[in-house]
mmCIF file of C-alpha atoms and ligand atoms in Angstrom:
data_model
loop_
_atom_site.group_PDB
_atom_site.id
_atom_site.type_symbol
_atom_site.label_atom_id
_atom_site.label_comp_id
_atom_site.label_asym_id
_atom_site.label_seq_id
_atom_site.Cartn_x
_atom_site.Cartn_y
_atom_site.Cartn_z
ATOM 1 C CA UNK A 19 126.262 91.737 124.267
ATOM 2 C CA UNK A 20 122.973 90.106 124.278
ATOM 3 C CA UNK A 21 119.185 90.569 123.526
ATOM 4 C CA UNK A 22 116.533 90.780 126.496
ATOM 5 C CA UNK A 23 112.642 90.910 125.823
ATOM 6 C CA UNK A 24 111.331 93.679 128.637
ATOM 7 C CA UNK A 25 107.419 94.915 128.561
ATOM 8 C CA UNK A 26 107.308 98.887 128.336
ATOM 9 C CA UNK A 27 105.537 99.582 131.662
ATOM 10 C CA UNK A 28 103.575 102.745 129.647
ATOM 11 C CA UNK A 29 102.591 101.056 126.486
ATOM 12 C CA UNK A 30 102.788 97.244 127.712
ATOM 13 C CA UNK A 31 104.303 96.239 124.260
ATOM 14 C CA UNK A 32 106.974 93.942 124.478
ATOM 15 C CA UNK A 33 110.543 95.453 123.568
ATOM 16 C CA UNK A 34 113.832 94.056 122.858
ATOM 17 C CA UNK A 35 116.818 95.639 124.640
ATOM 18 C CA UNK A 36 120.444 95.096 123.952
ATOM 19 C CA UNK A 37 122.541 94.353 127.422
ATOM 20 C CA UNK A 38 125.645 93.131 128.427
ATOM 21 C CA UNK A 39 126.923 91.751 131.846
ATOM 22 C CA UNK A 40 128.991 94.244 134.063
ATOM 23 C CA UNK A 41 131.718 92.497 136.151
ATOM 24 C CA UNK A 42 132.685 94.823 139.226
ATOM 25 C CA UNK A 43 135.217 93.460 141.266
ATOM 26 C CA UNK A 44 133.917 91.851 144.497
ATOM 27 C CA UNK A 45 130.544 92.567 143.234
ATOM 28 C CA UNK A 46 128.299 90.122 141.585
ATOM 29 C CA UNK A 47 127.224 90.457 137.601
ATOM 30 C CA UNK A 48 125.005 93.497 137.067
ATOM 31 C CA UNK A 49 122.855 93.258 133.737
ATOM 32 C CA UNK A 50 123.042 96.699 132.092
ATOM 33 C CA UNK A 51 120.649 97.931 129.513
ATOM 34 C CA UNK A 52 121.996 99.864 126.775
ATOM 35 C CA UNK A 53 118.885 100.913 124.381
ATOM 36 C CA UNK A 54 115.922 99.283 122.692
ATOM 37 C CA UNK A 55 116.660 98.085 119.398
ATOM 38 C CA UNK A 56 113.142 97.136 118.647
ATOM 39 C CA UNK A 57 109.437 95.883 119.823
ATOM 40 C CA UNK A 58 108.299 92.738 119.579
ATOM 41 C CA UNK A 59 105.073 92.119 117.577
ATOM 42 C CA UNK A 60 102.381 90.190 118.794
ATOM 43 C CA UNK A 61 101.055 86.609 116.457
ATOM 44 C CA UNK A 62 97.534 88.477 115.863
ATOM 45 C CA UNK A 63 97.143 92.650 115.317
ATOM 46 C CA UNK A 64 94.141 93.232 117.221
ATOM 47 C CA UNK A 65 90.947 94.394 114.935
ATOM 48 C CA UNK A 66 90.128 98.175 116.188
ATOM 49 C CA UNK A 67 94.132 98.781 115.691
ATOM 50 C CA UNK A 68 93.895 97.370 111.841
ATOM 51 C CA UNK A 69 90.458 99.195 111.129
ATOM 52 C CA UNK A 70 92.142 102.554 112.350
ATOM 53 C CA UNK A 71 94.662 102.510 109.321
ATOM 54 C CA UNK A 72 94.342 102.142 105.957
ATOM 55 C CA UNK A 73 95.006 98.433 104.985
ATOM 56 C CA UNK A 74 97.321 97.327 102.265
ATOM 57 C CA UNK A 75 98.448 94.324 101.114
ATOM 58 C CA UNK A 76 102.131 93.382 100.236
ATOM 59 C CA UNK A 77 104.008 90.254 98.722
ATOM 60 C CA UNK A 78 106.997 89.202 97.228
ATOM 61 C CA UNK A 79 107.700 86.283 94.532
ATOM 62 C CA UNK A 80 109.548 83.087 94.745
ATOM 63 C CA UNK A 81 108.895 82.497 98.775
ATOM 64 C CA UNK A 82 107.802 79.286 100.086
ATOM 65 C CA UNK A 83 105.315 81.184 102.671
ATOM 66 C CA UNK A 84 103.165 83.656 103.069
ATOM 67 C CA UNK A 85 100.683 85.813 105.232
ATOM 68 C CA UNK A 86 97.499 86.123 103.338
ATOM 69 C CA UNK A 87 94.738 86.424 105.943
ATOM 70 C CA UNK A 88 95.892 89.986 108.086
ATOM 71 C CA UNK A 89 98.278 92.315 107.770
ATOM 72 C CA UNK A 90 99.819 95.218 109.894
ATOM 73 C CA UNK A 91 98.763 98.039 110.840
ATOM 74 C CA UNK A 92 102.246 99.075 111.452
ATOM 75 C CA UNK A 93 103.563 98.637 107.598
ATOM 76 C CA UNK A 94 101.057 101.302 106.781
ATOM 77 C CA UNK A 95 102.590 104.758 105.817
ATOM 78 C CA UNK A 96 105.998 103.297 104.992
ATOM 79 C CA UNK A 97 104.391 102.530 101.239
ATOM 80 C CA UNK A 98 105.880 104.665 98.478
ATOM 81 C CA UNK A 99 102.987 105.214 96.438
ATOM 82 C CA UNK A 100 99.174 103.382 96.394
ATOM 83 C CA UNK A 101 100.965 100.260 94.993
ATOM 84 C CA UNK A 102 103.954 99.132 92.790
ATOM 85 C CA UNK A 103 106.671 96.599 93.404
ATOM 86 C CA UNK A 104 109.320 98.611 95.273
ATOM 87 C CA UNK A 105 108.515 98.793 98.644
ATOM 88 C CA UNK A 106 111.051 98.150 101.322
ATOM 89 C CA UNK A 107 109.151 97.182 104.541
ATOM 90 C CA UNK A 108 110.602 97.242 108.368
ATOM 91 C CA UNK A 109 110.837 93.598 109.700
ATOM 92 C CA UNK A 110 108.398 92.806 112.005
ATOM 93 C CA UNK A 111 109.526 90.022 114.661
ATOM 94 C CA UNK A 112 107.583 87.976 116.638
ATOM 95 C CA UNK A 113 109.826 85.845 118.913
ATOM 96 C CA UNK A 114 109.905 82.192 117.796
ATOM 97 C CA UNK A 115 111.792 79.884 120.228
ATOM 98 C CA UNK A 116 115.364 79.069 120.081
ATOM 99 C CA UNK A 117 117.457 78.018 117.705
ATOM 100 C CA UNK A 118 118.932 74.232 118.117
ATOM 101 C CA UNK A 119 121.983 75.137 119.787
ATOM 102 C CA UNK A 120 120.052 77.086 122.625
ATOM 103 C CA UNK A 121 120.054 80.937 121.367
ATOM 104 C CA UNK A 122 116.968 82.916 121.519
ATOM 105 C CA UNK A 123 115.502 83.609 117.799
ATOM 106 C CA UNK A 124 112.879 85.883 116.398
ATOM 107 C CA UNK A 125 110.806 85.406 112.880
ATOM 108 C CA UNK A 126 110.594 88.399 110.829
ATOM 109 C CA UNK A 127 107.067 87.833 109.079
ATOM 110 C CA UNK A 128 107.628 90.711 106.798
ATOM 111 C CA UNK A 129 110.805 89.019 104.879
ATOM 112 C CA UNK A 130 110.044 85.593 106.101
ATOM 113 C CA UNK A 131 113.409 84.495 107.802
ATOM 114 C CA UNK A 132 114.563 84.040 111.153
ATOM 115 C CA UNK A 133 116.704 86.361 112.826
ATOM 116 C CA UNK A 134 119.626 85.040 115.919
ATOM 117 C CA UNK A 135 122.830 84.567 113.967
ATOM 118 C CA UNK A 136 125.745 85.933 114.472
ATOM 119 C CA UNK A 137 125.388 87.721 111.383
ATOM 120 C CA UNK A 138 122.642 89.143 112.670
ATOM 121 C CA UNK A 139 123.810 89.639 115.727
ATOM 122 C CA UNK A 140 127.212 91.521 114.277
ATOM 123 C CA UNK A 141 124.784 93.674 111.801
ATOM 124 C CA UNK A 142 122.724 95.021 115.036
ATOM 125 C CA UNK A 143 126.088 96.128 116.687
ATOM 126 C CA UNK A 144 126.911 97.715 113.733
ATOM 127 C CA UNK A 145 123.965 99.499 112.385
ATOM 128 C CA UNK A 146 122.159 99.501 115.397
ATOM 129 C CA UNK A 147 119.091 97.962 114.732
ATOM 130 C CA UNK A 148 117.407 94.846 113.751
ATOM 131 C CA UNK A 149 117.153 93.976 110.450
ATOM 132 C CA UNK A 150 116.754 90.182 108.961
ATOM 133 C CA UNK A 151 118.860 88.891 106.323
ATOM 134 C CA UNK A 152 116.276 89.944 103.666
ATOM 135 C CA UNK A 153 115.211 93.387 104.618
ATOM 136 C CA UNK A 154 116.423 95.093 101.542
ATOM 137 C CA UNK A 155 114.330 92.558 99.704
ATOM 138 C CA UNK A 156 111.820 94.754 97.514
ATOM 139 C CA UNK A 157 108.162 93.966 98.216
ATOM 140 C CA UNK A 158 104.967 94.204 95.658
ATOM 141 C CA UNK A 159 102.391 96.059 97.384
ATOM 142 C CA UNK A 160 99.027 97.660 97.306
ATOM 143 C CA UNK A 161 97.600 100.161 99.685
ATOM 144 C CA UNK A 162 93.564 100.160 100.602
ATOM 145 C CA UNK A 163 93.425 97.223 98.046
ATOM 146 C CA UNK A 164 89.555 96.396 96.871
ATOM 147 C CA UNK A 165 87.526 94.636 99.048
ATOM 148 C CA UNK A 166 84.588 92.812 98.359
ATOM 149 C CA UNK A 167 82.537 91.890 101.643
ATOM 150 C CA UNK A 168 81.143 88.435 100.481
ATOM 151 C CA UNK A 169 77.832 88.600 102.421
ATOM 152 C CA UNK A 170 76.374 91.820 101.013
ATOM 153 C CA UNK A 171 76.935 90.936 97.085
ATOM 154 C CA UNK A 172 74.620 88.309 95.139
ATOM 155 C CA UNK A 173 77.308 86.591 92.664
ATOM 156 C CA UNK A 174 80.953 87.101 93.081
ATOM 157 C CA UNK A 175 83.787 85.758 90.877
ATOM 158 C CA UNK A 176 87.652 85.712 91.387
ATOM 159 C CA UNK A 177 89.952 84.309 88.738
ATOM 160 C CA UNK A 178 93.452 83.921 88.417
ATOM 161 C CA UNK A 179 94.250 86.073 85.189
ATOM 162 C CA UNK A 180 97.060 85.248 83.304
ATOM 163 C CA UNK A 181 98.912 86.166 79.786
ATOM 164 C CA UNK A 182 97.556 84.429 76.455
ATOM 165 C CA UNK A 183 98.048 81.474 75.525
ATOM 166 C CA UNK A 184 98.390 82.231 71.728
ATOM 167 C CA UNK A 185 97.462 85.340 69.486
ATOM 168 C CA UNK A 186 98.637 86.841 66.617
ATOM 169 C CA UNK A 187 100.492 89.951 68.545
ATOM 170 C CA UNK A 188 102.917 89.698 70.925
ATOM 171 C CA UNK A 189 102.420 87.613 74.198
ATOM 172 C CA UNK A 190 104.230 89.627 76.606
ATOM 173 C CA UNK A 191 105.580 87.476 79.897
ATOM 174 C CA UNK A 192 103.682 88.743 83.326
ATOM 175 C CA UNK A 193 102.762 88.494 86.297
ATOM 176 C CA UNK A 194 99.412 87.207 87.273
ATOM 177 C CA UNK A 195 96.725 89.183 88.125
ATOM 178 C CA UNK A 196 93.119 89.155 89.951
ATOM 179 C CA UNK A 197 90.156 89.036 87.597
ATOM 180 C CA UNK A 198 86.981 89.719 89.221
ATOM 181 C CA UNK A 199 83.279 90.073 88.369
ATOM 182 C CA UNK A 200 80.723 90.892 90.974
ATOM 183 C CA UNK A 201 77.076 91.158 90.286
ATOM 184 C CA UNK A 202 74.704 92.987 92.756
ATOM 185 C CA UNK A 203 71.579 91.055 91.775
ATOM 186 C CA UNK A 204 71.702 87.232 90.561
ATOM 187 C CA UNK A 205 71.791 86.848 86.864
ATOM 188 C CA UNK A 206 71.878 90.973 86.561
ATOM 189 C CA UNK A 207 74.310 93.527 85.312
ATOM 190 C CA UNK A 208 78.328 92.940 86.542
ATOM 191 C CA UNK A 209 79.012 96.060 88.314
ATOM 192 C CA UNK A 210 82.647 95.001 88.428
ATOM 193 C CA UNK A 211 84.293 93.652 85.515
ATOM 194 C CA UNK A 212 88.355 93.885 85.526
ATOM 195 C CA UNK A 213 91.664 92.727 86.819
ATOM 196 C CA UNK A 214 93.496 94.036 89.850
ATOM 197 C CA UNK A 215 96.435 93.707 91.391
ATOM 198 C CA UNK A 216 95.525 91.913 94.874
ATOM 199 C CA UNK A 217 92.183 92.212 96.394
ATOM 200 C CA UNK A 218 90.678 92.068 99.873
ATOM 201 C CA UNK A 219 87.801 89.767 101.037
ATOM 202 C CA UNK A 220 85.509 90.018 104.061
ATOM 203 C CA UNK A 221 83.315 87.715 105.137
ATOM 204 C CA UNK A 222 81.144 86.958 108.496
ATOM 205 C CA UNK A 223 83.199 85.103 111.644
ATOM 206 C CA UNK A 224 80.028 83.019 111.803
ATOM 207 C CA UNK A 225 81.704 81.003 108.972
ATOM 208 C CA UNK A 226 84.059 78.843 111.207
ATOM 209 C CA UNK A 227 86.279 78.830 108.136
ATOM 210 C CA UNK A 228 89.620 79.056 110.227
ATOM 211 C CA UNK A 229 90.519 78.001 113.616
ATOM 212 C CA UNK A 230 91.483 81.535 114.412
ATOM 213 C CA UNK A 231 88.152 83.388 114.873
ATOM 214 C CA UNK A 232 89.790 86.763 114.725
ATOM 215 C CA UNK A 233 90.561 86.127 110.932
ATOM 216 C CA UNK A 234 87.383 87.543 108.591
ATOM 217 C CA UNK A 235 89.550 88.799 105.894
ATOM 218 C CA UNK A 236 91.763 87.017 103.507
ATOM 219 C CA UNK A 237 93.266 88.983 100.925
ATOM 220 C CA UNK A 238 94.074 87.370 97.647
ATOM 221 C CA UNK A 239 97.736 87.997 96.301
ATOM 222 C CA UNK A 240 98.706 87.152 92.646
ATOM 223 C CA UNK A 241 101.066 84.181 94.044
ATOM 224 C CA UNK A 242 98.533 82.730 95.793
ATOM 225 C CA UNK A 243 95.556 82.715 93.318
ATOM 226 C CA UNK A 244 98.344 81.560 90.420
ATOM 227 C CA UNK A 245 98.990 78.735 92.760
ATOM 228 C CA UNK A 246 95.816 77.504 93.757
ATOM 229 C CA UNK A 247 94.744 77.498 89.781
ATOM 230 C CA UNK A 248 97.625 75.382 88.878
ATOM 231 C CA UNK A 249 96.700 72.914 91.349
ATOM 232 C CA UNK A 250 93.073 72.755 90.758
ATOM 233 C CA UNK A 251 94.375 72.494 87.331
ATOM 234 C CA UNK A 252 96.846 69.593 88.315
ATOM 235 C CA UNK A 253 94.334 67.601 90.800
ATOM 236 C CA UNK A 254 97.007 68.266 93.602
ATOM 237 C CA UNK A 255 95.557 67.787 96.971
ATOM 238 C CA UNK A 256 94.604 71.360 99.001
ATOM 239 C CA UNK A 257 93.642 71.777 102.058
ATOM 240 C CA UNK A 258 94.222 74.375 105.222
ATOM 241 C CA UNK A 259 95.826 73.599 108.175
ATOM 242 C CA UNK A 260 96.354 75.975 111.125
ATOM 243 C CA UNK A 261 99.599 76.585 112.559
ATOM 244 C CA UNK A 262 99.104 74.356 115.653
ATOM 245 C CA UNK A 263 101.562 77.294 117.772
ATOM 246 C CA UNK A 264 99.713 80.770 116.944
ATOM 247 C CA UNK A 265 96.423 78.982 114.975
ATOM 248 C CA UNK A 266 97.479 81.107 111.772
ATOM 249 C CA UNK A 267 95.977 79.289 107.828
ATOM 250 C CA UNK A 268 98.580 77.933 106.649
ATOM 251 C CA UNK A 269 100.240 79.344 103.504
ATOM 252 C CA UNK A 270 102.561 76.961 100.987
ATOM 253 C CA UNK A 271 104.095 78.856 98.198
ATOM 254 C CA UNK A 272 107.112 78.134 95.713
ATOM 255 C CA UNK A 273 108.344 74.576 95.835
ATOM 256 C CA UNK A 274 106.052 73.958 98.516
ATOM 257 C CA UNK A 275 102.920 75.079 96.860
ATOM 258 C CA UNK A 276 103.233 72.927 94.297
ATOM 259 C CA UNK A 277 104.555 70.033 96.197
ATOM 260 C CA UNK A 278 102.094 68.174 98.915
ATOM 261 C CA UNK A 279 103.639 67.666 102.152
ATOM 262 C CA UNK A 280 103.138 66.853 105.993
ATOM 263 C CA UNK A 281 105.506 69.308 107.643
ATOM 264 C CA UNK A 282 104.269 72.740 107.823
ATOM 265 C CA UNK A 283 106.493 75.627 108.270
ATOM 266 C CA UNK A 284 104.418 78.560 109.967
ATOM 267 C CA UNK A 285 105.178 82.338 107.927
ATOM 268 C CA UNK A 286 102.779 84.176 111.178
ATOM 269 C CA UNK A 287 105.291 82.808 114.055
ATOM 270 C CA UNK A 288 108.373 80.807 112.244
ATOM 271 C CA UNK A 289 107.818 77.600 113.755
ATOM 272 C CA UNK A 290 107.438 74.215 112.511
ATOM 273 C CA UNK A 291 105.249 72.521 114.588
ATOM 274 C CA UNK A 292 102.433 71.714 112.114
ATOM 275 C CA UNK A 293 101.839 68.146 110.334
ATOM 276 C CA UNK A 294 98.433 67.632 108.367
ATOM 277 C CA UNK A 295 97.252 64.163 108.369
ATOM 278 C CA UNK A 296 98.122 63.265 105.074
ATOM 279 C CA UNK A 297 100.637 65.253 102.497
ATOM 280 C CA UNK A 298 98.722 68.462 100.829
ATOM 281 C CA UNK A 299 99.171 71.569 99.774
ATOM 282 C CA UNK A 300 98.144 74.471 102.181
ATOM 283 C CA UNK A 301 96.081 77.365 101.384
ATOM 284 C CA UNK A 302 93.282 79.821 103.176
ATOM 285 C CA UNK A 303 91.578 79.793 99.650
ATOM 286 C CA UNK A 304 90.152 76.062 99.600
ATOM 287 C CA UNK A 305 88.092 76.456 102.670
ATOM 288 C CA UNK A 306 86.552 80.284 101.185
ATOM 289 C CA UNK A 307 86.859 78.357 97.525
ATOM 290 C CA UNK A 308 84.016 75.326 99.124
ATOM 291 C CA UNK A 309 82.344 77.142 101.396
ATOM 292 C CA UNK A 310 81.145 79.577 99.384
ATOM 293 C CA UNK A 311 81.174 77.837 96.010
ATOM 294 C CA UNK A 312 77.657 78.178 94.458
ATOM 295 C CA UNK A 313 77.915 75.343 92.185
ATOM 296 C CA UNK A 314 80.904 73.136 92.140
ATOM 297 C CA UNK A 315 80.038 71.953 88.696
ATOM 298 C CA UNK A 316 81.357 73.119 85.139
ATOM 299 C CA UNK A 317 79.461 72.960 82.061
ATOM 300 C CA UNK A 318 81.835 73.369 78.570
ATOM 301 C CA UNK A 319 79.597 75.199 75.948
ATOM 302 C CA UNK A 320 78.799 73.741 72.474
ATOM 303 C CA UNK A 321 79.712 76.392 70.492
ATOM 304 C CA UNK A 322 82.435 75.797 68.049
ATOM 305 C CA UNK A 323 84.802 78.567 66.187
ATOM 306 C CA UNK A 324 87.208 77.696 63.311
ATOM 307 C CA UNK A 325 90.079 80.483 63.248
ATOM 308 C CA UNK A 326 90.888 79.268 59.632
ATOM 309 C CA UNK A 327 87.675 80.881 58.548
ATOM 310 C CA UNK A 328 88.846 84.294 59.237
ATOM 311 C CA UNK A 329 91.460 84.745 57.322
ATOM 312 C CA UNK A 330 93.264 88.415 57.705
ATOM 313 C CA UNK A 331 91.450 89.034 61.261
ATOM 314 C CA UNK A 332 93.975 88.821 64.412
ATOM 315 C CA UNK A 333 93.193 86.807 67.027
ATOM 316 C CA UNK A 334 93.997 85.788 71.129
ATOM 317 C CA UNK A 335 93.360 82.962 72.624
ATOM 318 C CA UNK A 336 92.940 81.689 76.437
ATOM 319 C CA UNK A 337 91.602 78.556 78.219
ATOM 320 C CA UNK A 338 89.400 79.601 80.809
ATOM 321 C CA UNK A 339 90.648 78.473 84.052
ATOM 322 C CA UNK A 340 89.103 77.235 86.819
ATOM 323 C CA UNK A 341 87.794 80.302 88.953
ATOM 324 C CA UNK A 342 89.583 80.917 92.933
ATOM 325 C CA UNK A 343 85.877 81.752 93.728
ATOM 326 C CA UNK A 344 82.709 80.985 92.110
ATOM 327 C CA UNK A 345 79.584 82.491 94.437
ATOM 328 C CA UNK A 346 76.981 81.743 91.834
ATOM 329 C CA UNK A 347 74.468 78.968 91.561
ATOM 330 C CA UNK A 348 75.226 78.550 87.506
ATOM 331 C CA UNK A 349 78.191 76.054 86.719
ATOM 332 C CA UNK A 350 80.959 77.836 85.968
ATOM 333 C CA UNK A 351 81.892 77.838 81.885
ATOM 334 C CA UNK A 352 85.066 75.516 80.638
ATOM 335 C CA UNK A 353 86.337 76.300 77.750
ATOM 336 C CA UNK A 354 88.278 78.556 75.212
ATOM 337 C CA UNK A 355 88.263 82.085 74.822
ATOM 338 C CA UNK A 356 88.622 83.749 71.977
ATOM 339 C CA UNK A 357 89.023 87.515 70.844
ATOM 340 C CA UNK A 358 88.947 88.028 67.083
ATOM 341 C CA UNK A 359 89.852 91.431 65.865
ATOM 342 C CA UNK A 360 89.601 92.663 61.954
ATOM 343 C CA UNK A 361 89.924 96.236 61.032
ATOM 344 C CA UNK A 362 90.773 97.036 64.629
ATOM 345 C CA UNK A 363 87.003 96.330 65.707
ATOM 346 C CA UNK A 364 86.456 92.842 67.962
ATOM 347 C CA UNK A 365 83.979 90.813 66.061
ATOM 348 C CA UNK A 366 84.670 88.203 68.575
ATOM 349 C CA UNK A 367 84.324 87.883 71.910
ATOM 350 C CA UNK A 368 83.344 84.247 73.329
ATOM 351 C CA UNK A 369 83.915 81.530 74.852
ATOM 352 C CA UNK A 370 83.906 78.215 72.872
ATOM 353 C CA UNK A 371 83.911 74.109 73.440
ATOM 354 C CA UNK A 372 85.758 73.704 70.535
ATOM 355 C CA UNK A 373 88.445 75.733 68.569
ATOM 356 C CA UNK A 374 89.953 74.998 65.788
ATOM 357 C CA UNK A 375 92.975 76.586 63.904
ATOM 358 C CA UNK A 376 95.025 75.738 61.301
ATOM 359 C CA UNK A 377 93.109 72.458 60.879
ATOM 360 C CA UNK A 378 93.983 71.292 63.936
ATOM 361 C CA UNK A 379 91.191 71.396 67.396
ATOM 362 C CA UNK A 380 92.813 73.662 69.996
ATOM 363 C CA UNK A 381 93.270 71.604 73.225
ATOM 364 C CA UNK A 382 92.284 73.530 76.636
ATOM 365 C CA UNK A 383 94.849 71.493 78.770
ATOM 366 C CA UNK A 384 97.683 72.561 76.454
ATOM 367 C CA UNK A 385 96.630 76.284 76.590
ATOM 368 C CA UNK A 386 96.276 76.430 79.767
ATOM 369 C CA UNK A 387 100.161 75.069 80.521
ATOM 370 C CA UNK A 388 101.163 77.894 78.428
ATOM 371 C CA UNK A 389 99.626 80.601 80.091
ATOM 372 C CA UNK A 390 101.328 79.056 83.344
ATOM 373 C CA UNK A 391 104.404 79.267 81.513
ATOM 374 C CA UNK A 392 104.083 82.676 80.615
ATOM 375 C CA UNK A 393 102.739 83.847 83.681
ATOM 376 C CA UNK A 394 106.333 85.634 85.968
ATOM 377 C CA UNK A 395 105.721 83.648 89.309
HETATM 378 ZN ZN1 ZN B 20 112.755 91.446 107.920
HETATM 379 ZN ZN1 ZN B 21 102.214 79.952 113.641
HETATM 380 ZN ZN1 ZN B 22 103.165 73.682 104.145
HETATM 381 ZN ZN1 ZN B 23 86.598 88.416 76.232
#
């Protein structure tokens, strides 16, 4: 048996058939079709079909790639609940070439692997459909995430959150999350002040930000914003490349995000045509990060706190951390934050140049390395 791509004469999609030769004597080979086992997606959902559906976001940890600037419109409704980190997804494949020895292949962009084997192959005659090699792989997920449409607000923040870096209770291990403040008027009230899961963000096609002009949303996962922090953190060279097959932003995660390089492996269409000019990291959130930063500068204020003068009190401790985006025209505060608690009231709640406990000045570059070690990546 063998896999045929046929276009559905009604619905025009393109569908994958299972067929095998038939050998009648004196007759020659007639290709039979046994049943459609699937449909094959196209690189790019087309816009009215996403703004039909409800939009969600999903990702999974410890991949080397990701999608990060669309999703489907066909995951939707196959979520268990508004979001968690259970969620097993259909694959989705896009057809991506041939393998080296000459087979057809197809990418699933849901799990991220290729599908052609004869593994896969012997798992479609058996269960009679396609699944990649990672389907039962449990996704994190979050259905009609927040959005924030980056023209209509005045100052907009995004920030990597992450766990502690020291306190006096229990630093529980976690995964990161997104920490955003929005303000409606410049220098006003933040109408949004707390973390979520993954958010959404729109912003005008007039922007040129990607090759790919149908892309005005990128949604922010936590592996991607945990990422791009480390690496402004680390001075590791970022940049965005589009896939140079479909024109997708280029997504490095895992190894790869942390690691510059000139090959680029494409998680929209499974090929690995793409080479930057020099070896970086890839991700859709430099470009948004510069072009709408509103001040590239940081100031580190000059207040100082010494933790040894409050003796009894509890405290917790972060570095701030560079912010994924930074809309406003102020520089954006480096330094230390610290909440002090005593009798269960916070008498504390700042952020400080210097910090010193137990005698000793708190350094931000060391604080920050253990929130990253902390943080469940
Ligand atoms: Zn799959
Ligand atoms: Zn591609
Ligand atoms: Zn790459
Ligand atoms: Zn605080």
């Amino acid at each position: 048996m063998f896999i045929e791509r046929r276009i559905n004469p009604t619905t025009k999609a393109v569908e994958l058939w299972h067929c095998k030769w038939e050998n009648q004597m004196g007759e020659a080979p007639k290709k039979i079709y046994l049943g459609c086992i699937g449909e094959e997606k196209p690189l790019f959902s087309s816009d009215e079909k996403v703004a039909e559906k409800e939009p969600a976001i999903c990702w999974s940890y410890g991949r080397t790639l990701g999608n990060i600037a669309v999703f489907s419109p066909d995951l939707i409704g196959k979520f268990p609940a508004t979001s968690g980190n259970d969620a097993v997804l259909p694959c989705e494949f896009v057809n991506a070439g041939k393998f080296r020895h000459g087979a057809e292949r197809w990418w699933c962009r849901t799990h991220q692997t290729h599908w052609g084997t004869k593994g896969d192959q012997a798992a479609l005659n058996q269960f009679g459909d396609m699944r990649c090699a990672n389907h039962q792989q449990l996704m994190h997920y979050v259905v009609s995430p927040f959005t924030i449409n980056l023209n209509e607000l005045a100052e907009v923040g995004i920030w990597c959150s992450m766990p502690a870096a020291l306190s006096t209770d229990e630093i529980k291990p976690r995964a990161p999350k997104i920490h955003v403040h929005v303000r409606n008027q410049v220098g006003g009230k933040k109408s949004v002040d707390r973390d979520f899961q993954a958010i959404s963000l729109l912003y005008g096609d007039h922007s040129g930000l990607f090759k790919n002009q149908e892309i005005t949303r990128v949604n922010i996962t936590p592996p991607s914003a945990f990422e791009f922090v480390c690496n402004l953190e680390n001075n590791l060279k970022m940049s965005c490349v589009s896939c140079s097959n479909c024109g997708y932003p280029h997504l490095d995660l895992g190894d790869f995000g942390r690691t510059p390089h000139k090959k680029h492996f494409c998680g929209n269409c499974g090929r690995d045509s793409t080479w930057s000019n020099g070896p970086i990291i890839s991700t859709p959130l430099q470009p948004l990060h510069d072009q709408y930063a509103g001040n590239f500068e940081y100031w580190t204020p000059d207040r100082e706190l010494n933790l040894d003068s409050y003796p009894g009190s509890s405290y917790t401790v972060w570095a701030s951390t560079p912010a994924v985006l930074w809309t406003s025209k102020r520089p954006q505060e480096r330094g230390i934050h610290v909440h002090v608690r005593r009798d269960g009231e916070r008498i504390i709640d700042d952020t400080f140049g210097r910090v010193i406990l137990k005698g000793t000045e708190l350094k931000r570059e060391e604080l920050i390395q253990m929130m990253i070690k902390r943080s469940i990546s």
